[in-house]
Each structure stands twice: as structure tokens, then as C-alpha cells.
Amino acid sequence: ADLTASFHDHTFQTPLMNASGVYCYTTEELDNLLASKAGTLVTKSATINYRAGNPEPRYRNLALGSINSMGLPNEGLAYYLDYVLKKQADPTVPTLFLSVAGISMAEDLDMLSTIDQSDFNGLTELNLSCPNVPGKPQVAYDFEATEKMLAAAFERFHKPLGVKLPPYFDLTQFDIVAQILNQYPLAYINTINSIGNGLYIDVDSETVAIKPKGGFGGLGGAYVLPTALANVHAFRQRLNPEIAIIGTGGIENGADVFAHLLAGADLVQVGTQLMKDGPDVFTRLAAELADIMNAKGYHKLADFKGKLKTL
Ligand SMILES: O=C(O)c1[nH]c(=O)[nH]c(=O)c1I
């Protein structure tokens, strides 16, 4: 089976990559991702300046996934922009993704201007769905703010741009959001971000799992797979075909990768399972996906991508 993934005018050795926020804070972690079977990588969502983030413990692996309230800790935009600019000079390095998540629209626009004026030749991911900055509601649950943000972004940003979206749970929300997104020349959407503000309770200790926000945090892992698949498929059915889709959420094995691709994803991102297994997870996921494709007689991703059947 050929796992080569095409995404606009880029090709990747596999459709697999990390989810922003996981294994992508430092240049060491990012280099380890490049050395793995991941097709490419995305950097931790950046603010203009360094952010310490929320108090620890702020991430926990759970039997059925994970919960996190990191609070947008990152080294600052320049750190990640320097990294991708240095790496893109190396012809053996695939096209890279750079993520930004300002805590205000003004900060987002400043960062987009900085990137636009740089020589970055990869794709930029505007994170509209961080659920863990205390006092900052998610942009993407405010449809007016989302529309204003996209209009302002495309006024000043001329490189390929994608948006990271939260999960939606109502079909009319898919209709409304897709109608907004279809008005802009987006390169892609990335769906889903963690399911915001879940609450894990440890019965033995009668305590929450993480310190920030009284234990409320974004859910990842197996908990979120059906919601992730629904968002991938709902947007594939509604978005202009020029807007590609990155499927994120709940991938533990090759079958989950296959399901995301079947639902319409062009690339997939792995968060919780990468946190649990490290970058070797991409070797396993690639092998498991290839086995499934071989068993089904598929030779390349286009043979089944987006071809989910209904009853
Ligand atoms: O708490 C975080 O840093 C975080 N955590 C998430 O689960 N999604 C996000 O977009 C972010 I910016």
C-alpha cells in the first residue's frame, strides 16, 4: 500500500502528523517528529511572547483518553518561526505547519502579519478553539467573531491558511459554520480540537485530575473519536472541495486513521496517543493502516478517501 498523502501542492510520506500542543513545544521534540514516520509536523500554538501556561498538573493520560488545561504555554512566535524557517531550507524536510493562537484578535492579526512578511513557505494554522485560557471564550463558538477574524485575516495574510476548529454538536451549527468558512480562500480546516471543559473525577481520592480551572479541561483520545469523525464528515459534506480537511481526535490505531480518511480527512493528526507512546506511534499507525489497505485491496489513499457509505 502507498501511504503517500497529497495536500494541495504538497506531498507527505504518510498522512500522519502530530496534533498541535503535543510533542511540539521545543526544537528537540520537533526534530524527533521529523525523524519519525510522521509525514510532517505542526508547532505548538504560539502567542507573540513566551507564556508559562497554567499551573501543574495540567495534563493527565486516562484509560479512555486524556484531559488537559495547559493554558497555552509556548516559547513565543519567534522561536517557532525561526525553527520552520531554518528547517525549510533543508530539501529533505517536508512542508511544515506553524500554529498561532493569540489571546486577542489583535494578537492573532499581528502574528499573521509577521508570518506574512517572512519567507515561511509552509501552512499556517490559526487556532480558534483553545478552551483553556481562563477568561477567554473560544472564538469559534462565537460565529460573528469568527467571521470578523477571517475577514481581517485574509485582508493581510497571503500565504496558505487553515483554521483549528472545536467540535460542534448540532447540524445547524455545521451549516452555519460551513457557510462562513466557504466565503474565504482557506487552505484547510483542522477538526477537532479537544472537547472543551470535560471533568474527570478520581473516585478513590474524590478529587479532580488536573489543577487549573477546578479540574475542567479539554478531552482527547478515545472519548472523542465519534465526535471527531462526525465533524470531519459533516464539514466534508458542506465545504468547497478546495478547502482540505485535517482530521484530528481519537486516533489510537490504524483503523481509526482509516475511519478519519473514509470520513473525508486528507491528513490526520495524533495527540493523546502520541503523548502516550511517543513518536514511534507513527511507525505503528502507518503499518496498521497499510495492513488494512492491503487487506481491502486499496493501493493508495485516494482509493477510499471520503468514500464513507451510508445505509
Ligand atoms: O491548553 C492549551 O494550551 C490547549 N489545549 C487544547 O486542548 N487545545 C488548544 O487549542 C490549546 I492552545
PDB file of C-alpha atoms and ligand atoms in Angstrom:
ATOM      1  CA  ALA A   1       0.000   0.000   0.000  1.00  0.00           C
ATOM      2  CA  ASP A   2       1.182   3.506  -0.840  1.00  0.00           C
ATOM      3  CA  LEU A   3       0.615   5.882   2.112  1.00  0.00           C
ATOM      4  CA  THR A   4       1.700   8.987   0.221  1.00  0.00           C
ATOM      5  CA  ALA A   5      -0.655  11.852   1.088  1.00  0.00           C
ATOM      6  CA  SER A   6      -1.247  14.820  -1.172  1.00  0.00           C
ATOM      7  CA  PHE A   7      -2.450  18.119   0.301  1.00  0.00           C
ATOM      8  CA  HIS A   8      -2.803  20.994  -2.132  1.00  0.00           C
ATOM      9  CA  ASP A   9       0.556  21.080  -3.965  1.00  0.00           C
ATOM     10  CA  HIS A  10       2.388  19.240  -1.158  1.00  0.00           C
ATOM     11  CA  THR A  11       3.043  15.531  -0.747  1.00  0.00           C
ATOM     12  CA  PHE A  12       3.852  13.742   2.506  1.00  0.00           C
ATOM     13  CA  GLN A  13       5.282  10.238   3.076  1.00  0.00           C
ATOM     14  CA  THR A  14       2.258   9.392   5.284  1.00  0.00           C
ATOM     15  CA  PRO A  15      -0.990  11.246   6.115  1.00  0.00           C
ATOM     16  CA  LEU A  16       0.070  11.218   9.799  1.00  0.00           C
ATOM     17  CA  MET A  17       1.273  14.134  11.901  1.00  0.00           C
ATOM     18  CA  ASN A  18       1.178  15.390  15.484  1.00  0.00           C
ATOM     19  CA  ALA A  19      -1.668  17.472  16.855  1.00  0.00           C
ATOM     20  CA  SER A  20      -0.549  20.937  17.899  1.00  0.00           C
ATOM     21  CA  GLY A  21       0.235  21.038  21.596  1.00  0.00           C
ATOM     22  CA  VAL A  22       1.607  17.511  21.715  1.00  0.00           C
ATOM     23  CA  TYR A  23       5.327  16.805  21.410  1.00  0.00           C
ATOM     24  CA  CYS A  24       5.970  20.140  19.705  1.00  0.00           C
ATOM     25  CA  TYR A  25       6.994  22.685  22.346  1.00  0.00           C
ATOM     26  CA  THR A  26      10.783  22.513  21.878  1.00  0.00           C
ATOM     27  CA  THR A  27      13.079  22.187  18.871  1.00  0.00           C
ATOM     28  CA  GLU A  28      14.231  18.819  20.256  1.00  0.00           C
ATOM     29  CA  GLU A  29      10.672  17.473  20.231  1.00  0.00           C
ATOM     30  CA  LEU A  30      10.076  18.895  16.753  1.00  0.00           C
ATOM     31  CA  ASP A  31      13.285  17.288  15.451  1.00  0.00           C
ATOM     32  CA  ASN A  32      12.153  13.946  16.893  1.00  0.00           C
ATOM     33  CA  LEU A  33       8.893  14.289  14.954  1.00  0.00           C
ATOM     34  CA  LEU A  34      10.844  14.940  11.737  1.00  0.00           C
ATOM     35  CA  ALA A  35      12.868  11.791  12.415  1.00  0.00           C
ATOM     36  CA  SER A  36       9.676   9.734  12.814  1.00  0.00           C
ATOM     37  CA  LYS A  37       7.275   8.216  10.292  1.00  0.00           C
ATOM     38  CA  ALA A  38       5.068  11.302  10.603  1.00  0.00           C
ATOM     39  CA  GLY A  39       4.512  12.935   7.223  1.00  0.00           C
ATOM     40  CA  THR A  40       5.051  16.385   8.673  1.00  0.00           C
ATOM     41  CA  LEU A  41       4.533  18.362  11.902  1.00  0.00           C
ATOM     42  CA  VAL A  42       2.757  21.350  13.399  1.00  0.00           C
ATOM     43  CA  THR A  43       4.296  23.561  16.093  1.00  0.00           C
ATOM     44  CA  LYS A  44       2.693  24.329  19.455  1.00  0.00           C
ATOM     45  CA  SER A  45       0.170  27.172  19.078  1.00  0.00           C
ATOM     46  CA  ALA A  46       2.153  30.352  19.658  1.00  0.00           C
ATOM     47  CA  THR A  47       1.409  33.716  21.214  1.00  0.00           C
ATOM     48  CA  ILE A  48       3.651  36.677  20.423  1.00  0.00           C
ATOM     49  CA  ASN A  49       5.582  36.290  23.652  1.00  0.00           C
ATOM     50  CA  TYR A  50       6.607  33.330  25.833  1.00  0.00           C
ATOM     51  CA  ARG A  51       3.785  32.032  28.041  1.00  0.00           C
ATOM     52  CA  ALA A  52       4.249  29.837  31.108  1.00  0.00           C
ATOM     53  CA  GLY A  53       0.685  28.498  30.908  1.00  0.00           C
ATOM     54  CA  ASN A  54      -1.487  27.119  33.675  1.00  0.00           C
ATOM     55  CA  PRO A  55      -0.236  25.576  36.960  1.00  0.00           C
ATOM     56  CA  GLU A  56       0.536  21.853  37.010  1.00  0.00           C
ATOM     57  CA  PRO A  57      -0.725  19.148  36.984  1.00  0.00           C
ATOM     58  CA  ARG A  58      -2.373  20.359  33.788  1.00  0.00           C
ATOM     59  CA  TYR A  59      -2.320  17.179  31.660  1.00  0.00           C
ATOM     60  CA  ARG A  60      -3.340  13.638  32.542  1.00  0.00           C
ATOM     61  CA  ASN A  61      -3.447  10.443  30.498  1.00  0.00           C
ATOM     62  CA  LEU A  62      -6.622   8.487  31.234  1.00  0.00           C
ATOM     63  CA  ALA A  63      -7.699   4.937  30.372  1.00  0.00           C
ATOM     64  CA  LEU A  64     -10.074   6.276  27.704  1.00  0.00           C
ATOM     65  CA  GLY A  65      -8.021   9.261  26.554  1.00  0.00           C
ATOM     66  CA  SER A  66      -6.705  12.411  28.182  1.00  0.00           C
ATOM     67  CA  ILE A  67      -7.662  15.664  29.836  1.00  0.00           C
ATOM     68  CA  ASN A  68      -5.659  18.921  29.591  1.00  0.00           C
ATOM     69  CA  SER A  69      -5.766  22.517  30.631  1.00  0.00           C
ATOM     70  CA  MET A  70      -2.270  23.578  29.554  1.00  0.00           C
ATOM     71  CA  GLY A  71      -3.213  27.239  29.227  1.00  0.00           C
ATOM     72  CA  LEU A  72      -1.330  27.932  26.003  1.00  0.00           C
ATOM     73  CA  PRO A  73       2.251  27.574  27.295  1.00  0.00           C
ATOM     74  CA  ASN A  74       4.705  28.248  24.464  1.00  0.00           C
ATOM     75  CA  GLU A  75       8.111  29.753  23.665  1.00  0.00           C
ATOM     76  CA  GLY A  76       6.667  32.638  21.647  1.00  0.00           C
ATOM     77  CA  LEU A  77       6.143  33.022  17.895  1.00  0.00           C
ATOM     78  CA  ALA A  78       9.751  33.919  17.024  1.00  0.00           C
ATOM     79  CA  TYR A  79      11.007  30.615  18.437  1.00  0.00           C
ATOM     80  CA  TYR A  80       8.741  28.557  16.187  1.00  0.00           C
ATOM     81  CA  LEU A  81       9.056  30.827  13.156  1.00  0.00           C
ATOM     82  CA  ASP A  82      12.855  30.590  13.419  1.00  0.00           C
ATOM     83  CA  TYR A  83      12.564  26.800  13.577  1.00  0.00           C
ATOM     84  CA  VAL A  84      10.401  26.390  10.483  1.00  0.00           C
ATOM     85  CA  LEU A  85      12.457  28.947   8.502  1.00  0.00           C
ATOM     86  CA  LYS A  86      15.645  27.071   9.320  1.00  0.00           C
ATOM     87  CA  LYS A  87      14.133  23.666   8.529  1.00  0.00           C
ATOM     88  CA  GLN A  88      12.506  24.681   5.248  1.00  0.00           C
ATOM     89  CA  ALA A  89      15.966  25.398   3.857  1.00  0.00           C
ATOM     90  CA  ASP A  90      16.613  21.641   4.019  1.00  0.00           C
ATOM     91  CA  PRO A  91      15.172  19.981   0.870  1.00  0.00           C
ATOM     92  CA  THR A  92      14.703  16.669   2.725  1.00  0.00           C
ATOM     93  CA  VAL A  93      12.245  18.305   5.157  1.00  0.00           C
ATOM     94  CA  PRO A  94       8.542  18.234   4.172  1.00  0.00           C
ATOM     95  CA  THR A  95       6.316  21.294   4.103  1.00  0.00           C
ATOM     96  CA  LEU A  96       5.692  22.298   7.719  1.00  0.00           C
ATOM     97  CA  PHE A  97       2.727  23.728   9.665  1.00  0.00           C
ATOM     98  CA  LEU A  98       3.014  26.687  12.051  1.00  0.00           C
ATOM     99  CA  SER A  99       0.242  27.235  14.618  1.00  0.00           C
ATOM    100  CA  VAL A 100      -0.789  30.543  16.201  1.00  0.00           C
ATOM    101  CA  ALA A 101      -3.317  31.215  18.970  1.00  0.00           C
ATOM    102  CA  GLY A 102      -3.380  34.818  20.094  1.00  0.00           C
ATOM    103  CA  ILE A 103      -5.399  35.657  23.192  1.00  0.00           C
ATOM    104  CA  SER A 104      -6.974  38.524  21.286  1.00  0.00           C
ATOM    105  CA  MET A 105      -7.889  39.177  17.674  1.00  0.00           C
ATOM    106  CA  ALA A 106      -5.275  41.928  17.595  1.00  0.00           C
ATOM    107  CA  GLU A 107      -2.585  39.490  18.694  1.00  0.00           C
ATOM    108  CA  ASP A 108      -3.660  36.965  16.071  1.00  0.00           C
ATOM    109  CA  LEU A 109      -3.526  39.626  13.356  1.00  0.00           C
ATOM    110  CA  ASP A 110      -0.104  40.834  14.496  1.00  0.00           C
ATOM    111  CA  MET A 111       1.274  37.310  14.322  1.00  0.00           C
ATOM    112  CA  LEU A 112      -0.262  36.704  10.894  1.00  0.00           C
ATOM    113  CA  SER A 113       1.352  39.926   9.624  1.00  0.00           C
ATOM    114  CA  THR A 114       4.720  38.850  10.987  1.00  0.00           C
ATOM    115  CA  ILE A 115       4.436  35.464   9.300  1.00  0.00           C
ATOM    116  CA  ASP A 116       3.189  37.015   6.058  1.00  0.00           C
ATOM    117  CA  GLN A 117       6.256  39.252   5.886  1.00  0.00           C
ATOM    118  CA  SER A 118       8.560  36.271   6.497  1.00  0.00           C
ATOM    119  CA  ASP A 119       9.850  33.725   3.964  1.00  0.00           C
ATOM    120  CA  PHE A 120       7.843  30.908   5.560  1.00  0.00           C
ATOM    121  CA  ASN A 121       6.695  28.622   2.736  1.00  0.00           C
ATOM    122  CA  GLY A 122       4.567  26.225   4.787  1.00  0.00           C
ATOM    123  CA  LEU A 123       0.995  26.381   6.029  1.00  0.00           C
ATOM    124  CA  THR A 124      -0.204  28.482   8.948  1.00  0.00           C
ATOM    125  CA  GLU A 125      -2.848  27.184  11.365  1.00  0.00           C
ATOM    126  CA  LEU A 126      -4.972  29.813  13.105  1.00  0.00           C
ATOM    127  CA  ASN A 127      -6.207  28.186  16.297  1.00  0.00           C
ATOM    128  CA  LEU A 128      -9.710  29.489  17.011  1.00  0.00           C
ATOM    129  CA  SER A 129     -10.529  26.845  19.602  1.00  0.00           C
ATOM    130  CA  CYS A 130      -8.262  26.926  22.646  1.00  0.00           C
ATOM    131  CA  PRO A 131     -10.587  26.005  25.551  1.00  0.00           C
ATOM    132  CA  ASN A 132      -8.131  26.591  28.392  1.00  0.00           C
ATOM    133  CA  VAL A 133      -7.182  30.272  28.640  1.00  0.00           C
ATOM    134  CA  PRO A 134      -9.128  31.373  31.723  1.00  0.00           C
ATOM    135  CA  GLY A 135     -11.472  34.225  30.900  1.00  0.00           C
ATOM    136  CA  LYS A 136     -11.075  33.801  27.132  1.00  0.00           C
ATOM    137  CA  PRO A 137     -14.086  32.183  25.467  1.00  0.00           C
ATOM    138  CA  GLN A 138     -13.343  30.160  22.347  1.00  0.00           C
ATOM    139  CA  VAL A 139     -13.567  32.319  19.233  1.00  0.00           C
ATOM    140  CA  ALA A 140     -15.036  29.527  17.120  1.00  0.00           C
ATOM    141  CA  TYR A 141     -18.144  29.216  19.280  1.00  0.00           C
ATOM    142  CA  ASP A 142     -18.870  32.895  18.513  1.00  0.00           C
ATOM    143  CA  PHE A 143     -19.852  32.873  14.851  1.00  0.00           C
ATOM    144  CA  GLU A 144     -19.773  36.679  14.481  1.00  0.00           C
ATOM    145  CA  ALA A 145     -16.266  36.851  15.960  1.00  0.00           C
ATOM    146  CA  THR A 146     -15.159  34.027  13.685  1.00  0.00           C
ATOM    147  CA  GLU A 147     -16.415  35.844  10.604  1.00  0.00           C
ATOM    148  CA  LYS A 148     -14.721  39.103  11.704  1.00  0.00           C
ATOM    149  CA  MET A 149     -11.491  37.234  12.395  1.00  0.00           C
ATOM    150  CA  LEU A 150     -11.417  35.525   8.995  1.00  0.00           C
ATOM    151  CA  ALA A 151     -12.243  38.727   7.113  1.00  0.00           C
ATOM    152  CA  ALA A 152      -9.438  40.583   8.916  1.00  0.00           C
ATOM    153  CA  ALA A 153      -7.003  37.695   8.495  1.00  0.00           C
ATOM    154  CA  PHE A 154      -7.442  37.445   4.735  1.00  0.00           C
ATOM    155  CA  GLU A 155      -7.033  41.195   4.361  1.00  0.00           C
ATOM    156  CA  ARG A 156      -3.423  40.899   5.461  1.00  0.00           C
ATOM    157  CA  PHE A 157      -2.376  37.269   5.107  1.00  0.00           C
ATOM    158  CA  HIS A 158      -1.451  35.937   1.655  1.00  0.00           C
ATOM    159  CA  LYS A 159       0.093  32.585   2.470  1.00  0.00           C
ATOM    160  CA  PRO A 160      -1.837  29.302   2.847  1.00  0.00           C
ATOM    161  CA  LEU A 161      -4.019  29.483   5.977  1.00  0.00           C
ATOM    162  CA  GLY A 162      -6.014  26.869   7.870  1.00  0.00           C
ATOM    163  CA  VAL A 163      -8.158  27.127  10.981  1.00  0.00           C
ATOM    164  CA  LYS A 164      -8.300  24.786  14.013  1.00  0.00           C
ATOM    165  CA  LEU A 165     -11.923  24.313  14.996  1.00  0.00           C
ATOM    166  CA  PRO A 166     -13.588  22.996  18.149  1.00  0.00           C
ATOM    167  CA  PRO A 167     -16.132  20.189  17.942  1.00  0.00           C
ATOM    168  CA  TYR A 168     -19.675  21.220  17.042  1.00  0.00           C
ATOM    169  CA  PHE A 169     -22.646  19.145  18.149  1.00  0.00           C
ATOM    170  CA  ASP A 170     -25.653  20.438  16.228  1.00  0.00           C
ATOM    171  CA  LEU A 171     -26.276  20.001  12.499  1.00  0.00           C
ATOM    172  CA  THR A 172     -27.428  23.607  12.097  1.00  0.00           C
ATOM    173  CA  GLN A 173     -24.089  24.681  13.610  1.00  0.00           C
ATOM    174  CA  PHE A 174     -22.315  22.723  10.859  1.00  0.00           C
ATOM    175  CA  ASP A 175     -24.484  24.555   8.303  1.00  0.00           C
ATOM    176  CA  ILE A 176     -23.788  27.999   9.794  1.00  0.00           C
ATOM    177  CA  VAL A 177     -20.042  27.485  10.279  1.00  0.00           C
ATOM    178  CA  ALA A 178     -19.551  25.905   6.834  1.00  0.00           C
ATOM    179  CA  GLN A 179     -21.408  28.814   5.258  1.00  0.00           C
ATOM    180  CA  ILE A 180     -18.967  31.217   6.923  1.00  0.00           C
ATOM    181  CA  LEU A 181     -15.871  29.181   6.056  1.00  0.00           C
ATOM    182  CA  ASN A 182     -16.904  28.809   2.402  1.00  0.00           C
ATOM    183  CA  GLN A 183     -16.667  32.587   1.972  1.00  0.00           C
ATOM    184  CA  TYR A 184     -12.881  32.527   2.469  1.00  0.00           C
ATOM    185  CA  PRO A 185      -9.959  31.070   0.496  1.00  0.00           C
ATOM    186  CA  LEU A 186      -8.940  28.748   3.317  1.00  0.00           C
ATOM    187  CA  ALA A 187      -6.354  26.087   2.522  1.00  0.00           C
ATOM    188  CA  TYR A 188      -7.908  23.762   5.102  1.00  0.00           C
ATOM    189  CA  ILE A 189      -9.773  23.274   8.320  1.00  0.00           C
ATOM    190  CA  ASN A 190      -8.456  21.124  11.145  1.00  0.00           C
ATOM    191  CA  THR A 191     -11.232  19.432  13.078  1.00  0.00           C
ATOM    192  CA  ILE A 192     -11.496  18.743  16.015  1.00  0.00           C
ATOM    193  CA  ASN A 193      -9.732  20.406  18.886  1.00  0.00           C
ATOM    194  CA  SER A 194     -10.249  18.775  22.302  1.00  0.00           C
ATOM    195  CA  ILE A 195     -13.815  18.581  23.596  1.00  0.00           C
ATOM    196  CA  GLY A 196     -13.623  21.533  25.937  1.00  0.00           C
ATOM    197  CA  ASN A 197     -14.198  21.564  29.653  1.00  0.00           C
ATOM    198  CA  GLY A 198     -14.730  17.954  30.495  1.00  0.00           C
ATOM    199  CA  LEU A 199     -14.336  16.937  34.145  1.00  0.00           C
ATOM    200  CA  TYR A 200     -12.528  13.743  35.155  1.00  0.00           C
ATOM    201  CA  ILE A 201     -13.160  12.574  38.714  1.00  0.00           C
ATOM    202  CA  ASP A 202     -10.950  10.097  40.567  1.00  0.00           C
ATOM    203  CA  VAL A 203     -13.335   8.244  42.867  1.00  0.00           C
ATOM    204  CA  ASP A 204     -10.686   6.819  45.215  1.00  0.00           C
ATOM    205  CA  SER A 205      -9.266  10.236  46.053  1.00  0.00           C
ATOM    206  CA  GLU A 206     -12.595  12.007  45.456  1.00  0.00           C
ATOM    207  CA  THR A 207     -10.569  14.564  43.528  1.00  0.00           C
ATOM    208  CA  VAL A 208     -10.322  16.035  40.044  1.00  0.00           C
ATOM    209  CA  ALA A 209      -7.368  15.079  37.810  1.00  0.00           C
ATOM    210  CA  ILE A 210      -5.835  18.461  36.925  1.00  0.00           C
ATOM    211  CA  LYS A 211      -5.160  21.660  38.872  1.00  0.00           C
ATOM    212  CA  PRO A 212      -6.342  24.505  36.573  1.00  0.00           C
ATOM    213  CA  LYS A 213      -9.983  25.599  36.390  1.00  0.00           C
ATOM    214  CA  GLY A 214     -11.107  23.329  39.229  1.00  0.00           C
ATOM    215  CA  GLY A 215     -10.311  20.286  37.103  1.00  0.00           C
ATOM    216  CA  PHE A 216     -12.138  21.294  33.930  1.00  0.00           C
ATOM    217  CA  GLY A 217     -10.126  20.542  30.795  1.00  0.00           C
ATOM    218  CA  GLY A 218     -10.187  19.527  27.131  1.00  0.00           C
ATOM    219  CA  LEU A 219     -10.825  15.844  26.440  1.00  0.00           C
ATOM    220  CA  GLY A 220      -8.802  13.874  23.916  1.00  0.00           C
ATOM    221  CA  GLY A 221      -8.300  10.263  22.922  1.00  0.00           C
ATOM    222  CA  ALA A 222     -10.909   7.525  22.533  1.00  0.00           C
ATOM    223  CA  TYR A 223     -13.519   9.681  24.282  1.00  0.00           C
ATOM    224  CA  VAL A 224     -13.685  11.987  21.267  1.00  0.00           C
ATOM    225  CA  LEU A 225     -13.394   9.716  18.199  1.00  0.00           C
ATOM    226  CA  PRO A 226     -17.097   9.611  17.156  1.00  0.00           C
ATOM    227  CA  THR A 227     -17.378  13.377  17.597  1.00  0.00           C
ATOM    228  CA  ALA A 228     -14.199  13.919  15.574  1.00  0.00           C
ATOM    229  CA  LEU A 229     -15.415  11.661  12.754  1.00  0.00           C
ATOM    230  CA  ALA A 230     -18.772  13.447  12.698  1.00  0.00           C
ATOM    231  CA  ASN A 231     -17.109  16.863  12.395  1.00  0.00           C
ATOM    232  CA  VAL A 232     -14.739  15.668   9.654  1.00  0.00           C
ATOM    233  CA  HIS A 233     -17.614  14.163   7.662  1.00  0.00           C
ATOM    234  CA  ALA A 234     -20.115  16.981   8.253  1.00  0.00           C
ATOM    235  CA  PHE A 235     -17.619  19.569   7.004  1.00  0.00           C
ATOM    236  CA  ARG A 236     -16.500  17.404   4.081  1.00  0.00           C
ATOM    237  CA  GLN A 237     -20.151  17.263   3.002  1.00  0.00           C
ATOM    238  CA  ARG A 238     -20.556  21.067   3.333  1.00  0.00           C
ATOM    239  CA  LEU A 239     -17.245  22.741   2.422  1.00  0.00           C
ATOM    240  CA  ASN A 240     -15.988  23.769  -1.017  1.00  0.00           C
ATOM    241  CA  PRO A 241     -13.731  20.982  -2.317  1.00  0.00           C
ATOM    242  CA  GLU A 242     -10.742  23.401  -2.408  1.00  0.00           C
ATOM    243  CA  ILE A 243     -10.828  23.544   1.384  1.00  0.00           C
ATOM    244  CA  ALA A 244      -8.917  20.475   2.567  1.00  0.00           C
ATOM    245  CA  ILE A 245      -9.614  18.788   5.909  1.00  0.00           C
ATOM    246  CA  ILE A 246      -7.214  17.617   8.581  1.00  0.00           C
ATOM    247  CA  GLY A 247      -8.903  15.083  10.843  1.00  0.00           C
ATOM    248  CA  THR A 248      -7.874  15.193  14.494  1.00  0.00           C
ATOM    249  CA  GLY A 249      -9.238  13.376  17.503  1.00  0.00           C
ATOM    250  CA  GLY A 250      -9.329   9.919  18.992  1.00  0.00           C
ATOM    251  CA  ILE A 251      -6.791   8.114  16.809  1.00  0.00           C
ATOM    252  CA  GLU A 252      -5.326   5.120  18.671  1.00  0.00           C
ATOM    253  CA  ASN A 253      -4.727   2.674  15.795  1.00  0.00           C
ATOM    254  CA  GLY A 254      -4.708   2.183  12.020  1.00  0.00           C
ATOM    255  CA  ALA A 255      -8.448   1.541  11.910  1.00  0.00           C
ATOM    256  CA  ASP A 256      -9.079   4.962  13.461  1.00  0.00           C
ATOM    257  CA  VAL A 257      -6.820   6.548  10.820  1.00  0.00           C
ATOM    258  CA  PHE A 258      -8.711   4.668   8.115  1.00  0.00           C
ATOM    259  CA  ALA A 259     -12.042   5.893   9.528  1.00  0.00           C
ATOM    260  CA  HIS A 260     -10.901   9.533   9.518  1.00  0.00           C
ATOM    261  CA  LEU A 261      -9.777   9.232   5.893  1.00  0.00           C
ATOM    262  CA  LEU A 262     -13.021   7.455   4.946  1.00  0.00           C
ATOM    263  CA  ALA A 263     -14.944  10.333   6.573  1.00  0.00           C
ATOM    264  CA  GLY A 264     -13.089  12.760   4.294  1.00  0.00           C
ATOM    265  CA  ALA A 265      -9.853  13.735   6.022  1.00  0.00           C
ATOM    266  CA  ASP A 266      -6.846  14.450   3.771  1.00  0.00           C
ATOM    267  CA  LEU A 267      -4.350  14.290   6.643  1.00  0.00           C
ATOM    268  CA  VAL A 268      -4.799  13.155  10.246  1.00  0.00           C
ATOM    269  CA  GLN A 269      -3.276  14.408  13.483  1.00  0.00           C
ATOM    270  CA  VAL A 270      -2.487  12.382  16.578  1.00  0.00           C
ATOM    271  CA  GLY A 271      -2.402  13.941  20.050  1.00  0.00           C
ATOM    272  CA  THR A 272      -3.197  11.776  23.061  1.00  0.00           C
ATOM    273  CA  GLN A 273      -1.752   8.563  21.589  1.00  0.00           C
ATOM    274  CA  LEU A 274       1.431  10.430  20.641  1.00  0.00           C
ATOM    275  CA  MET A 275       1.620  11.691  24.226  1.00  0.00           C
ATOM    276  CA  LYS A 276       1.241   8.091  25.468  1.00  0.00           C
ATOM    277  CA  ASP A 277       3.552   6.296  23.005  1.00  0.00           C
ATOM    278  CA  GLY A 278       5.987   8.927  21.694  1.00  0.00           C
ATOM    279  CA  PRO A 279       6.894   9.404  18.002  1.00  0.00           C
ATOM    280  CA  ASP A 280       7.212   5.642  17.404  1.00  0.00           C
ATOM    281  CA  VAL A 281       3.398   5.705  17.355  1.00  0.00           C
ATOM    282  CA  PHE A 282       3.623   6.885  13.749  1.00  0.00           C
ATOM    283  CA  THR A 283       5.517   3.722  12.734  1.00  0.00           C
ATOM    284  CA  ARG A 284       2.776   1.563  14.242  1.00  0.00           C
ATOM    285  CA  LEU A 285      -0.091   3.625  12.798  1.00  0.00           C
ATOM    286  CA  ALA A 286       1.473   3.589   9.317  1.00  0.00           C
ATOM    287  CA  ALA A 287       1.950  -0.192   9.440  1.00  0.00           C
ATOM    288  CA  GLU A 288      -1.582  -0.782  10.708  1.00  0.00           C
ATOM    289  CA  LEU A 289      -3.070   1.483   8.032  1.00  0.00           C
ATOM    290  CA  ALA A 290      -1.060  -0.270   5.306  1.00  0.00           C
ATOM    291  CA  ASP A 291      -2.238  -3.681   6.567  1.00  0.00           C
ATOM    292  CA  ILE A 292      -5.874  -2.558   6.423  1.00  0.00           C
ATOM    293  CA  MET A 293      -5.430  -1.123   2.914  1.00  0.00           C
ATOM    294  CA  ASN A 294      -3.728  -4.320   1.697  1.00  0.00           C
ATOM    295  CA  ALA A 295      -6.449  -6.496   3.229  1.00  0.00           C
ATOM    296  CA  LYS A 296      -9.105  -4.426   1.464  1.00  0.00           C
ATOM    297  CA  GLY A 297      -7.232  -4.263  -1.849  1.00  0.00           C
ATOM    298  CA  TYR A 298      -6.634  -0.496  -1.729  1.00  0.00           C
ATOM    299  CA  HIS A 299      -3.328   0.692  -3.251  1.00  0.00           C
ATOM    300  CA  LYS A 300      -3.415   4.407  -2.434  1.00  0.00           C
ATOM    301  CA  LEU A 301      -5.353   6.754  -0.128  1.00  0.00           C
ATOM    302  CA  ALA A 302      -7.470   8.134  -2.993  1.00  0.00           C
ATOM    303  CA  ASP A 303      -8.957   4.649  -3.464  1.00  0.00           C
ATOM    304  CA  PHE A 304     -11.092   5.119  -0.325  1.00  0.00           C
ATOM    305  CA  LYS A 305     -10.675   8.713   0.958  1.00  0.00           C
ATOM    306  CA  GLY A 306     -14.057  10.340   1.563  1.00  0.00           C
ATOM    307  CA  LYS A 307     -15.966   7.259   0.385  1.00  0.00           C
ATOM    308  CA  LEU A 308     -17.875   6.519   3.577  1.00  0.00           C
ATOM    309  CA  LYS A 309     -21.017   4.584   2.779  1.00  0.00           C
ATOM    310  CA  THR A 310     -24.414   5.161   4.391  1.00  0.00           C
ATOM    311  CA  LEU A 311     -27.088   2.532   4.906  1.00  0.00           C
TER     312      LEU A 311
HETATM  313  O1  LIG B   1      -4.383  24.450  26.876  1.00  0.00           O
HETATM  314  C1  LIG B   1      -3.836  24.524  25.741  1.00  0.00           C
HETATM  315  O2  LIG B   1      -2.728  25.044  25.522  1.00  0.00           O
HETATM  316  C2  LIG B   1      -4.647  23.968  24.630  1.00  0.00           C
HETATM  317  N1  LIG B   1      -5.248  22.760  24.864  1.00  0.00           N
HETATM  318  C3  LIG B   1      -6.092  22.167  23.960  1.00  0.00           C
HETATM  319  O3  LIG B   1      -6.624  21.072  24.172  1.00  0.00           O
HETATM  320  N2  LIG B   1      -6.321  22.799  22.766  1.00  0.00           N
HETATM  321  C4  LIG B   1      -5.755  24.004  22.479  1.00  0.00           C
HETATM  322  O4  LIG B   1      -6.007  24.548  21.369  1.00  0.00           O
HETATM  323  C5  LIG B   1      -4.868  24.606  23.439  1.00  0.00           C
HETATM  324  I1  LIG B   1      -3.944  26.414  22.976  1.00  0.00           I
END
